[in-house]
mmCIF file with all atom_site columns, C-alpha atoms and ligand atoms in Angstrom:
data_model
loop_
_atom_site.group_PDB
_atom_site.id
_atom_site.type_symbol
_atom_site.label_atom_id
_atom_site.label_alt_id
_atom_site.label_comp_id
_atom_site.label_asym_id
_atom_site.label_entity_id
_atom_site.label_seq_id
_atom_site.pdbx_PDB_ins_code
_atom_site.Cartn_x
_atom_site.Cartn_y
_atom_site.Cartn_z
_atom_site.occupancy
_atom_site.B_iso_or_equiv
_atom_site.pdbx_formal_charge
_atom_site.auth_seq_id
_atom_site.auth_comp_id
_atom_site.auth_asym_id
_atom_site.auth_atom_id
_atom_site.pdbx_PDB_model_num
ATOM   1   C CA  . MET A 1 1   ? 2.533   -14.593 12.715  1.00 86.00 ? 1   MET A CA  1
ATOM   2   C CA  . PRO A 1 2   ? 0.407   -12.138 10.652  1.00 93.00 ? 2   PRO A CA  1
ATOM   3   C CA  . THR A 1 3   ? 1.891   -11.235 7.266   1.00 97.00 ? 3   THR A CA  1
ATOM   4   C CA  . VAL A 1 4   ? 1.663   -7.835  5.613   1.00 98.00 ? 4   VAL A CA  1
ATOM   5   C CA  . LEU A 1 5   ? 2.375   -7.604  1.906   1.00 98.00 ? 5   LEU A CA  1
ATOM   6   C CA  . ILE A 1 6   ? 3.579   -4.302  0.427   1.00 99.00 ? 6   ILE A CA  1
ATOM   7   C CA  . VAL A 1 7   ? 3.162   -4.124  -3.356  1.00 98.00 ? 7   VAL A CA  1
ATOM   8   C CA  . TYR A 1 8   ? 4.405   -1.118  -5.307  1.00 99.00 ? 8   TYR A CA  1
ATOM   9   C CA  . HIS A 1 9   ? 5.546   0.294   -8.590  1.00 98.00 ? 9   HIS A CA  1
ATOM   10  C CA  . SER A 1 10  ? 8.454   2.728   -8.726  1.00 98.00 ? 10  SER A CA  1
ATOM   11  C CA  . LYS A 1 11  ? 10.465  4.025   -11.675 1.00 98.00 ? 11  LYS A CA  1
ATOM   12  C CA  . THR A 1 12  ? 12.736  6.603   -10.082 1.00 98.00 ? 12  THR A CA  1
ATOM   13  C CA  . GLY A 1 13  ? 12.808  5.283   -6.529  1.00 98.00 ? 13  GLY A CA  1
ATOM   14  C CA  . ASN A 1 14  ? 10.556  7.683   -4.626  1.00 98.00 ? 14  ASN A CA  1
ATOM   15  C CA  . THR A 1 15  ? 7.705   5.186   -4.059  1.00 98.00 ? 15  THR A CA  1
ATOM   16  C CA  . GLU A 1 16  ? 10.246  2.520   -3.284  1.00 98.00 ? 16  GLU A CA  1
ATOM   17  C CA  . GLU A 1 17  ? 11.712  4.665   -0.498  1.00 98.00 ? 17  GLU A CA  1
ATOM   18  C CA  . MET A 1 18  ? 8.172   5.066   0.872   1.00 98.00 ? 18  MET A CA  1
ATOM   19  C CA  . ALA A 1 19  ? 7.675   1.287   0.653   1.00 99.00 ? 19  ALA A CA  1
ATOM   20  C CA  . LYS A 1 20  ? 10.852  0.713   2.664   1.00 98.00 ? 20  LYS A CA  1
ATOM   21  C CA  . ALA A 1 21  ? 9.637   3.037   5.392   1.00 98.00 ? 21  ALA A CA  1
ATOM   22  C CA  . VAL A 1 22  ? 6.223   1.335   5.443   1.00 98.00 ? 22  VAL A CA  1
ATOM   23  C CA  . ALA A 1 23  ? 7.985   -2.018  5.796   1.00 98.00 ? 23  ALA A CA  1
ATOM   24  C CA  . GLU A 1 24  ? 10.018  -0.614  8.769   1.00 98.00 ? 24  GLU A CA  1
ATOM   25  C CA  . GLY A 1 25  ? 6.730   0.212   10.441  1.00 98.00 ? 25  GLY A CA  1
ATOM   26  C CA  . VAL A 1 26  ? 5.351   -3.282  9.951   1.00 98.00 ? 26  VAL A CA  1
ATOM   27  C CA  . ASN A 1 27  ? 8.653   -4.802  11.170  1.00 98.00 ? 27  ASN A CA  1
ATOM   28  C CA  . SER A 1 28  ? 8.590   -2.683  14.317  1.00 98.00 ? 28  SER A CA  1
ATOM   29  C CA  . THR A 1 29  ? 5.424   -4.472  15.486  1.00 97.00 ? 29  THR A CA  1
ATOM   30  C CA  . GLY A 1 30  ? 6.853   -7.968  15.094  1.00 96.00 ? 30  GLY A CA  1
ATOM   31  C CA  . ALA A 1 31  ? 4.578   -8.832  12.176  1.00 97.00 ? 31  ALA A CA  1
ATOM   32  C CA  . LYS A 1 32  ? 6.049   -10.426 9.086   1.00 97.00 ? 32  LYS A CA  1
ATOM   33  C CA  . VAL A 1 33  ? 6.523   -8.103  6.122   1.00 98.00 ? 33  VAL A CA  1
ATOM   34  C CA  . ILE A 1 34  ? 6.961   -8.968  2.453   1.00 98.00 ? 34  ILE A CA  1
ATOM   35  C CA  . ARG A 1 35  ? 7.876   -6.003  0.221   1.00 98.00 ? 35  ARG A CA  1
ATOM   36  C CA  . LYS A 1 36  ? 7.650   -6.634  -3.515  1.00 98.00 ? 36  LYS A CA  1
ATOM   37  C CA  . ARG A 1 37  ? 7.707   -4.660  -6.710  1.00 98.00 ? 37  ARG A CA  1
ATOM   38  C CA  . VAL A 1 38  ? 4.418   -5.256  -8.537  1.00 98.00 ? 38  VAL A CA  1
ATOM   39  C CA  . GLU A 1 39  ? 6.078   -7.106  -11.450 1.00 98.00 ? 39  GLU A CA  1
ATOM   40  C CA  . ARG A 1 40  ? 7.417   -9.700  -8.973  1.00 98.00 ? 40  ARG A CA  1
ATOM   41  C CA  . THR A 1 41  ? 4.128   -10.103 -7.072  1.00 98.00 ? 41  THR A CA  1
ATOM   42  C CA  . THR A 1 42  ? 1.847   -12.993 -7.745  1.00 98.00 ? 42  THR A CA  1
ATOM   43  C CA  . LEU A 1 43  ? -1.872  -13.349 -7.071  1.00 98.00 ? 43  LEU A CA  1
ATOM   44  C CA  . GLN A 1 44  ? -0.958  -16.073 -4.637  1.00 98.00 ? 44  GLN A CA  1
ATOM   45  C CA  . ASP A 1 45  ? 0.940   -13.493 -2.606  1.00 98.00 ? 45  ASP A CA  1
ATOM   46  C CA  . LEU A 1 46  ? -2.340  -11.624 -2.181  1.00 98.00 ? 46  LEU A CA  1
ATOM   47  C CA  . LEU A 1 47  ? -4.144  -14.701 -0.995  1.00 98.00 ? 47  LEU A CA  1
ATOM   48  C CA  . LYS A 1 48  ? -1.442  -15.554 1.558   1.00 98.00 ? 48  LYS A CA  1
ATOM   49  C CA  . ALA A 1 49  ? -1.243  -12.050 3.109   1.00 98.00 ? 49  ALA A CA  1
ATOM   50  C CA  . ASP A 1 50  ? -3.342  -10.867 6.078   1.00 98.00 ? 50  ASP A CA  1
ATOM   51  C CA  . GLY A 1 51  ? -2.721  -7.241  5.189   1.00 98.00 ? 51  GLY A CA  1
ATOM   52  C CA  . ILE A 1 52  ? -2.082  -5.729  1.723   1.00 98.00 ? 52  ILE A CA  1
ATOM   53  C CA  . ILE A 1 53  ? -0.580  -2.259  1.211   1.00 98.00 ? 53  ILE A CA  1
ATOM   54  C CA  . LEU A 1 54  ? -0.512  -0.801  -2.315  1.00 98.00 ? 54  LEU A CA  1
ATOM   55  C CA  . GLY A 1 55  ? 1.894   1.965   -3.323  1.00 98.00 ? 55  GLY A CA  1
ATOM   56  C CA  . SER A 1 56  ? 2.136   3.855   -6.591  1.00 99.00 ? 56  SER A CA  1
ATOM   57  C CA  . PRO A 1 57  ? 3.555   6.977   -8.148  1.00 98.00 ? 57  PRO A CA  1
ATOM   58  C CA  . THR A 1 58  ? 0.944   9.429   -9.442  1.00 98.00 ? 58  THR A CA  1
ATOM   59  C CA  . TYR A 1 59  ? 0.653   9.223   -13.188 1.00 98.00 ? 59  TYR A CA  1
ATOM   60  C CA  . TYR A 1 60  ? -1.810  11.720  -14.729 1.00 98.00 ? 60  TYR A CA  1
ATOM   61  C CA  . GLY A 1 61  ? -3.624  11.984  -11.411 1.00 98.00 ? 61  GLY A CA  1
ATOM   62  C CA  . THR A 1 62  ? -4.057  8.299   -10.706 1.00 98.00 ? 62  THR A CA  1
ATOM   63  C CA  . MET A 1 63  ? -2.076  5.073   -10.131 1.00 98.00 ? 63  MET A CA  1
ATOM   64  C CA  . ALA A 1 64  ? 0.570   3.753   -12.528 1.00 98.00 ? 64  ALA A CA  1
ATOM   65  C CA  . ALA A 1 65  ? -0.699  1.386   -15.226 1.00 98.00 ? 65  ALA A CA  1
ATOM   66  C CA  . GLN A 1 66  ? 1.415   -1.421  -13.811 1.00 98.00 ? 66  GLN A CA  1
ATOM   67  C CA  . ILE A 1 67  ? -0.477  -1.325  -10.499 1.00 98.00 ? 67  ILE A CA  1
ATOM   68  C CA  . LYS A 1 68  ? -3.856  -1.001  -12.287 1.00 98.00 ? 68  LYS A CA  1
ATOM   69  C CA  . ALA A 1 69  ? -3.048  -4.008  -14.451 1.00 98.00 ? 69  ALA A CA  1
ATOM   70  C CA  . PHE A 1 70  ? -2.194  -6.030  -11.333 1.00 98.00 ? 70  PHE A CA  1
ATOM   71  C CA  . ILE A 1 71  ? -5.439  -4.969  -9.605  1.00 98.00 ? 71  ILE A CA  1
ATOM   72  C CA  . ASP A 1 72  ? -7.403  -5.979  -12.734 1.00 98.00 ? 72  ASP A CA  1
ATOM   73  C CA  . ARG A 1 73  ? -5.730  -9.416  -12.701 1.00 98.00 ? 73  ARG A CA  1
ATOM   74  C CA  . SER A 1 74  ? -6.802  -9.800  -9.030  1.00 98.00 ? 74  SER A CA  1
ATOM   75  C CA  . VAL A 1 75  ? -10.388 -10.224 -10.256 1.00 98.00 ? 75  VAL A CA  1
ATOM   76  C CA  . LYS A 1 76  ? -9.464  -13.870 -10.465 1.00 97.00 ? 76  LYS A CA  1
ATOM   77  C CA  . TYR A 1 77  ? -9.805  -13.937 -6.666  1.00 97.00 ? 77  TYR A CA  1
ATOM   78  C CA  . HIS A 1 78  ? -12.698 -11.549 -6.349  1.00 98.00 ? 78  HIS A CA  1
ATOM   79  C CA  . GLY A 1 79  ? -14.357 -12.194 -2.984  1.00 97.00 ? 79  GLY A CA  1
ATOM   80  C CA  . LYS A 1 80  ? -11.353 -14.127 -1.599  1.00 98.00 ? 80  LYS A CA  1
ATOM   81  C CA  . LEU A 1 81  ? -9.640  -11.069 -0.126  1.00 98.00 ? 81  LEU A CA  1
ATOM   82  C CA  . GLU A 1 82  ? -12.686 -9.978  1.916   1.00 98.00 ? 82  GLU A CA  1
ATOM   83  C CA  . GLY A 1 83  ? -11.878 -9.179  5.547   1.00 97.00 ? 83  GLY A CA  1
ATOM   84  C CA  . LYS A 1 84  ? -8.169  -8.612  4.977   1.00 98.00 ? 84  LYS A CA  1
ATOM   85  C CA  . VAL A 1 85  ? -6.707  -5.258  6.050   1.00 98.00 ? 85  VAL A CA  1
ATOM   86  C CA  . GLY A 1 86  ? -5.733  -2.821  3.275   1.00 98.00 ? 86  GLY A CA  1
ATOM   87  C CA  . ALA A 1 87  ? -3.980  0.517   2.957   1.00 98.00 ? 87  ALA A CA  1
ATOM   88  C CA  . ALA A 1 88  ? -2.415  2.707   0.282   1.00 98.00 ? 88  ALA A CA  1
ATOM   89  C CA  . PHE A 1 89  ? 0.378   5.215   -0.244  1.00 98.00 ? 89  PHE A CA  1
ATOM   90  C CA  . ALA A 1 90  ? 1.399   7.360   -3.182  1.00 98.00 ? 90  ALA A CA  1
ATOM   91  C CA  . SER A 1 91  ? 4.162   9.586   -4.450  1.00 98.00 ? 91  SER A CA  1
ATOM   92  C CA  . GLY A 1 92  ? 3.686   12.609  -6.624  1.00 98.00 ? 92  GLY A CA  1
ATOM   93  C CA  . GLY A 1 93  ? 5.624   15.336  -8.396  1.00 98.00 ? 93  GLY A CA  1
ATOM   94  C CA  . GLY A 1 94  ? 3.963   18.321  -6.784  1.00 97.00 ? 94  GLY A CA  1
ATOM   95  C CA  . LEU A 1 95  ? 1.233   19.564  -4.489  1.00 94.00 ? 95  LEU A CA  1
ATOM   96  C CA  . GLY A 1 96  ? -2.122  19.514  -6.285  1.00 96.00 ? 96  GLY A CA  1
ATOM   97  C CA  . GLY A 1 97  ? -0.871  16.997  -8.805  1.00 97.00 ? 97  GLY A CA  1
ATOM   98  C CA  . GLY A 1 98  ? -3.299  14.333  -7.770  1.00 98.00 ? 98  GLY A CA  1
ATOM   99  C CA  . VAL A 1 99  ? -1.401  12.385  -5.133  1.00 98.00 ? 99  VAL A CA  1
ATOM   100 C CA  . GLU A 1 100 ? -4.444  12.159  -2.854  1.00 97.00 ? 100 GLU A CA  1
ATOM   101 C CA  . THR A 1 101 ? -6.675  11.040  -5.670  1.00 98.00 ? 101 THR A CA  1
ATOM   102 C CA  . THR A 1 102 ? -4.170  8.345   -6.378  1.00 98.00 ? 102 THR A CA  1
ATOM   103 C CA  . VAL A 1 103 ? -4.379  7.102   -2.779  1.00 98.00 ? 103 VAL A CA  1
ATOM   104 C CA  . LEU A 1 104 ? -8.165  7.186   -3.004  1.00 98.00 ? 104 LEU A CA  1
ATOM   105 C CA  . ASP A 1 105 ? -8.196  5.300   -6.310  1.00 98.00 ? 105 ASP A CA  1
ATOM   106 C CA  . LEU A 1 106 ? -5.974  2.582   -4.789  1.00 98.00 ? 106 LEU A CA  1
ATOM   107 C CA  . THR A 1 107 ? -8.254  2.492   -1.718  1.00 98.00 ? 107 THR A CA  1
ATOM   108 C CA  . LYS A 1 108 ? -11.338 2.058   -3.902  1.00 98.00 ? 108 LYS A CA  1
ATOM   109 C CA  . SER A 1 109 ? -9.890  -1.151  -5.302  1.00 98.00 ? 109 SER A CA  1
ATOM   110 C CA  . LEU A 1 110 ? -9.223  -2.432  -1.762  1.00 98.00 ? 110 LEU A CA  1
ATOM   111 C CA  . LEU A 1 111 ? -12.833 -1.628  -0.706  1.00 98.00 ? 111 LEU A CA  1
ATOM   112 C CA  . ILE A 1 112 ? -14.195 -3.310  -3.829  1.00 98.00 ? 112 ILE A CA  1
ATOM   113 C CA  . HIS A 1 113 ? -12.296 -6.437  -2.708  1.00 98.00 ? 113 HIS A CA  1
ATOM   114 C CA  . GLY A 1 114 ? -14.139 -6.185  0.612   1.00 98.00 ? 114 GLY A CA  1
ATOM   115 C CA  . MET A 1 115 ? -11.065 -5.226  2.591   1.00 98.00 ? 115 MET A CA  1
ATOM   116 C CA  . ILE A 1 116 ? -10.918 -3.218  5.807   1.00 98.00 ? 116 ILE A CA  1
ATOM   117 C CA  . VAL A 1 117 ? -9.269  0.215   5.472   1.00 98.00 ? 117 VAL A CA  1
ATOM   118 C CA  . GLN A 1 118 ? -8.488  2.237   8.579   1.00 96.00 ? 118 GLN A CA  1
ATOM   119 C CA  . GLY A 1 119 ? -8.391  6.008   8.254   1.00 96.00 ? 119 GLY A CA  1
ATOM   120 C CA  . ASP A 1 120 ? -6.127  8.292   10.279  1.00 95.00 ? 120 ASP A CA  1
ATOM   121 C CA  . PRO A 1 121 ? -7.598  11.198  12.268  1.00 95.00 ? 121 PRO A CA  1
ATOM   122 C CA  . TRP A 1 122 ? -4.108  12.841  12.339  1.00 92.00 ? 122 TRP A CA  1
ATOM   123 C CA  . GLY A 1 123 ? -1.538  13.240  9.559   1.00 87.00 ? 123 GLY A CA  1
ATOM   124 C CA  . SER A 1 124 ? -2.376  11.561  6.267   1.00 91.00 ? 124 SER A CA  1
ATOM   125 C CA  . HIS A 1 125 ? -6.106  10.847  6.595   1.00 95.00 ? 125 HIS A CA  1
ATOM   126 C CA  . TYR A 1 126 ? -6.599  8.579   3.614   1.00 97.00 ? 126 TYR A CA  1
ATOM   127 C CA  . GLY A 1 127 ? -3.176  6.947   3.296   1.00 97.00 ? 127 GLY A CA  1
ATOM   128 C CA  . THR A 1 128 ? 0.347   8.277   3.121   1.00 98.00 ? 128 THR A CA  1
ATOM   129 C CA  . VAL A 1 129 ? 1.323   10.801  0.452   1.00 98.00 ? 129 VAL A CA  1
ATOM   130 C CA  . SER A 1 130 ? 4.685   12.266  -0.356  1.00 98.00 ? 130 SER A CA  1
ATOM   131 C CA  . ILE A 1 131 ? 6.122   14.694  -2.936  1.00 98.00 ? 131 ILE A CA  1
ATOM   132 C CA  . GLY A 1 132 ? 9.415   13.817  -4.665  1.00 98.00 ? 132 GLY A CA  1
ATOM   133 C CA  . ARG A 1 133 ? 11.998  12.063  -2.458  1.00 98.00 ? 133 ARG A CA  1
ATOM   134 C CA  . PRO A 1 134 ? 10.222  11.330  0.838   1.00 98.00 ? 134 PRO A CA  1
ATOM   135 C CA  . ASN A 1 135 ? 11.574  13.668  3.578   1.00 98.00 ? 135 ASN A CA  1
ATOM   136 C CA  . ALA A 1 136 ? 11.807  12.759  7.251   1.00 98.00 ? 136 ALA A CA  1
ATOM   137 C CA  . SER A 1 137 ? 8.149   13.653  7.900   1.00 97.00 ? 137 SER A CA  1
ATOM   138 C CA  . ALA A 1 138 ? 6.862   11.586  4.987   1.00 97.00 ? 138 ALA A CA  1
ATOM   139 C CA  . ARG A 1 139 ? 9.024   8.624   6.148   1.00 98.00 ? 139 ARG A CA  1
ATOM   140 C CA  . ARG A 1 140 ? 7.519   8.932   9.635   1.00 97.00 ? 140 ARG A CA  1
ATOM   141 C CA  . GLU A 1 141 ? 4.005   8.878   8.095   1.00 97.00 ? 141 GLU A CA  1
ATOM   142 C CA  . CYS A 1 142 ? 4.909   5.835   6.015   1.00 98.00 ? 142 CYS A CA  1
ATOM   143 C CA  . LYS A 1 143 ? 6.252   4.065   9.070   1.00 98.00 ? 143 LYS A CA  1
ATOM   144 C CA  . LYS A 1 144 ? 3.082   4.873   10.978  1.00 98.00 ? 144 LYS A CA  1
ATOM   145 C CA  . LEU A 1 145 ? 0.948   3.458   8.094   1.00 98.00 ? 145 LEU A CA  1
ATOM   146 C CA  . GLY A 1 146 ? 2.882   0.161   8.322   1.00 98.00 ? 146 GLY A CA  1
ATOM   147 C CA  . GLU A 1 147 ? 2.483   0.064   12.107  1.00 98.00 ? 147 GLU A CA  1
ATOM   148 C CA  . LYS A 1 148 ? -1.245  0.757   11.961  1.00 97.00 ? 148 LYS A CA  1
ATOM   149 C CA  . VAL A 1 149 ? -1.927  -1.907  9.380   1.00 98.00 ? 149 VAL A CA  1
ATOM   150 C CA  . ALA A 1 150 ? 0.184   -4.503  11.257  1.00 98.00 ? 150 ALA A CA  1
ATOM   151 C CA  . ARG A 1 151 ? -1.503  -3.675  14.590  1.00 98.00 ? 151 ARG A CA  1
ATOM   152 C CA  . LEU A 1 152 ? -4.995  -3.997  13.105  1.00 98.00 ? 152 LEU A CA  1
ATOM   153 C CA  . VAL A 1 153 ? -4.089  -7.283  11.406  1.00 97.00 ? 153 VAL A CA  1
ATOM   154 C CA  . THR A 1 154 ? -2.779  -8.613  14.720  1.00 96.00 ? 154 THR A CA  1
ATOM   155 C CA  . ARG A 1 155 ? -5.903  -7.469  16.605  1.00 96.00 ? 155 ARG A CA  1
ATOM   156 C CA  . LEU A 1 156 ? -8.208  -9.127  14.032  1.00 95.00 ? 156 LEU A CA  1
ATOM   157 C CA  . ALA A 1 157 ? -6.174  -12.339 14.134  1.00 91.00 ? 157 ALA A CA  1
ATOM   158 C CA  . GLN A 1 158 ? -6.448  -12.434 17.951  1.00 90.00 ? 158 GLN A CA  1
ATOM   159 C CA  . ALA A 1 159 ? -10.199 -11.802 17.819  1.00 91.00 ? 159 ALA A CA  1
ATOM   160 C CA  . SER A 1 160 ? -10.958 -14.645 15.424  1.00 81.00 ? 160 SER A CA  1
HETATM 161 C C1  . LIG B 2 .   ? 4.123   9.486   -16.959 1.00 67.09 ? 201 LIG B C1  1
HETATM 162 C C2  . LIG B 2 .   ? 4.205   10.281  -15.696 1.00 67.09 ? 201 LIG B C2  1
HETATM 163 C C3  . LIG B 2 .   ? 3.090   10.974  -15.291 1.00 67.09 ? 201 LIG B C3  1
HETATM 164 C C4  . LIG B 2 .   ? 3.083   11.747  -14.104 1.00 67.09 ? 201 LIG B C4  1
HETATM 165 N N1  . LIG B 2 .   ? 1.995   12.388  -13.733 1.00 67.09 ? 201 LIG B N1  1
HETATM 166 C C5  . LIG B 2 .   ? 1.976   13.071  -12.537 1.00 67.09 ? 201 LIG B C5  1
HETATM 167 C C6  . LIG B 2 .   ? 0.818   13.709  -12.079 1.00 67.09 ? 201 LIG B C6  1
HETATM 168 O O1  . LIG B 2 .   ? -0.241  13.670  -12.732 1.00 67.09 ? 201 LIG B O1  1
HETATM 169 N N2  . LIG B 2 .   ? 0.840   14.359  -10.890 1.00 67.09 ? 201 LIG B N2  1
HETATM 170 C C7  . LIG B 2 .   ? 2.003   14.418  -10.141 1.00 67.09 ? 201 LIG B C7  1
HETATM 171 O O2  . LIG B 2 .   ? 1.964   15.016  -9.057  1.00 67.09 ? 201 LIG B O2  1
HETATM 172 N N3  . LIG B 2 .   ? 3.106   13.820  -10.554 1.00 67.09 ? 201 LIG B N3  1
HETATM 173 C C8  . LIG B 2 .   ? 3.127   13.142  -11.734 1.00 67.09 ? 201 LIG B C8  1
HETATM 174 N N4  . LIG B 2 .   ? 4.323   12.515  -12.136 1.00 67.09 ? 201 LIG B N4  1
HETATM 175 C C9  . LIG B 2 .   ? 5.498   12.534  -11.260 1.00 67.09 ? 201 LIG B C9  1
HETATM 176 C C10 . LIG B 2 .   ? 5.614   11.296  -10.410 1.00 67.09 ? 201 LIG B C10 1
HETATM 177 O O3  . LIG B 2 .   ? 4.408   10.905  -9.768  1.00 67.09 ? 201 LIG B O3  1
HETATM 178 C C11 . LIG B 2 .   ? 6.713   11.534  -9.308  1.00 67.09 ? 201 LIG B C11 1
HETATM 179 O O4  . LIG B 2 .   ? 7.893   11.885  -9.911  1.00 67.09 ? 201 LIG B O4  1
HETATM 180 C C12 . LIG B 2 .   ? 6.841   10.314  -8.445  1.00 67.09 ? 201 LIG B C12 1
HETATM 181 O O5  . LIG B 2 .   ? 7.575   10.691  -7.266  1.00 67.09 ? 201 LIG B O5  1
HETATM 182 C C13 . LIG B 2 .   ? 7.572   9.190   -9.131  1.00 67.09 ? 201 LIG B C13 1
HETATM 183 O O6  . LIG B 2 .   ? 7.657   8.063   -8.321  1.00 67.09 ? 201 LIG B O6  1
HETATM 184 P P1  . LIG B 2 .   ? 8.852   6.989   -8.413  1.00 67.09 ? 201 LIG B P1  1
HETATM 185 O O7  . LIG B 2 .   ? 10.188  7.686   -8.127  1.00 67.09 ? 201 LIG B O7  1
HETATM 186 O O8  . LIG B 2 .   ? 8.507   5.941   -7.420  1.00 67.09 ? 201 LIG B O8  1
HETATM 187 O O9  . LIG B 2 .   ? 8.809   6.460   -9.834  1.00 67.09 ? 201 LIG B O9  1
HETATM 188 C C14 . LIG B 2 .   ? 4.306   11.833  -13.359 1.00 67.09 ? 201 LIG B C14 1
HETATM 189 C C15 . LIG B 2 .   ? 5.448   11.118  -13.751 1.00 67.09 ? 201 LIG B C15 1
HETATM 190 C C16 . LIG B 2 .   ? 5.387   10.349  -14.913 1.00 67.09 ? 201 LIG B C16 1
HETATM 191 C C17 . LIG B 2 .   ? 6.631   9.581   -15.356 1.00 67.09 ? 201 LIG B C17 1
#
């Protein structure tokens, strides 16, 4: 069964609520989901997963230092994550505060690892974003992100 790992940082719970909705989306496809706060995530977790979804609050227009530090540690397995599916989501305090640049910064790290990132022609094009406590629409987008990643992971597993 394909496994999707959701790794996130959250101080006041907004990104965590998004992570829960992303996990619901993965679950709804029948794929296995592992949702972990970044401080509890190991590099081995990255190696074992077929899909990796990163989530972060926006801090000064980019990802939280905790997530950046984890990505920097992942250099230990540079090249080993190639071909896995990746995606990102981010929470911010306000429109124009850099929530989309946070998603793009997270996505850059996935691409540098050689991962496959699917865009979305509708809704959140780059990855899911939300302001403050995720509302019903943001939760739907998060769920959709989880579903899309899980479906792609499953398709790739069947093709190989
Ligand atoms: C140190 C710090 C820096 C922040 N910088 C930004 C920012 O640049 N842009 C923004 O939109 N929100 C910013 N915020 C607000 C958070 O991104 C926002 O409250 C987010 O929803 C918090 O996520 P969490 O509840 O998962 O911790 C900042 C918050 C903190 C604590």
